Structure formats: C-alpha cells, structure tokens
Amino acid sequence: MKSYYPTGAHVNFGAYTDVFVRSKIILIMSYELRLGRVTAF
C-alpha cells in the first residue's frame, strides 16, 4: 500500500475506496486548506 497520493487526486477510485484512504485524503486536503492552497482541486 502506497503512503503518498498525487495532488491531482486522479487515482483509481475502484482500488482506493477504503475508509482509511479516504480519511487520509481528507487529512491531506485539510492540511492544504490550512496552508491556504487548495491543490486537491
């Protein structure tokens, strides 16, 4: 299992529908929102 995710968030959602992965993406998105850069979108 890879521990990094692309900032474009263009991942295969068929293989990344884990609750753990989704919560990690949300953590990364909230961290980027803290920095003031919305790079997930």
Coordinates of C-alpha atoms in Angstrom, one line a residue:
M1 CA 0.0 0.0 0.0
K2 CA 1.5 3.3 -1.1
S3 CA 1.7 6.1 1.5
Y4 CA 1.6 9.0 -0.9
Y5 CA -1.1 10.4 -3.1
P6 CA -1.0 12.7 -6.1
T7 CA -2.2 16.3 -5.6
G8 CA -4.4 16.0 -8.7
A9 CA -6.3 13.3 -6.8
H10 CA -6.7 11.4 -10.1
V11 CA -6.5 7.9 -8.6
N12 CA -8.3 4.7 -9.4
F13 CA -11.3 5.0 -7.1
G14 CA -12.1 1.4 -7.8
A15 CA -9.0 0.4 -5.8
Y16 CA -8.9 3.3 -3.4
T17 CA -12.4 3.1 -1.8
D18 CA -11.0 2.4 1.6
V19 CA -12.2 4.4 4.6
F20 CA -8.6 4.7 5.7
V21 CA -7.5 6.1 2.4
R22 CA -10.4 8.4 2.2
S23 CA -9.7 9.8 5.7
K24 CA -6.1 10.2 4.7
I25 CA -7.1 12.2 1.6
I26 CA -9.3 14.4 3.8
L27 CA -6.4 14.9 6.2
I28 CA -4.2 16.0 3.3
M29 CA -6.9 18.3 1.9
S30 CA -7.5 19.9 5.3
Y31 CA -3.7 20.4 5.7
E32 CA -3.5 22.1 2.3
L33 CA -6.5 24.3 3.2
R34 CA -4.6 25.3 6.3
L35 CA -1.7 26.4 4.1
G36 CA -4.1 28.4 2.0
R37 CA -3.6 26.4 -1.2
V38 CA -6.4 24.3 -2.5
T39 CA -4.3 22.0 -4.6
A40 CA -6.6 19.0 -4.3
F41 CA -9.0 20.6 -6.8

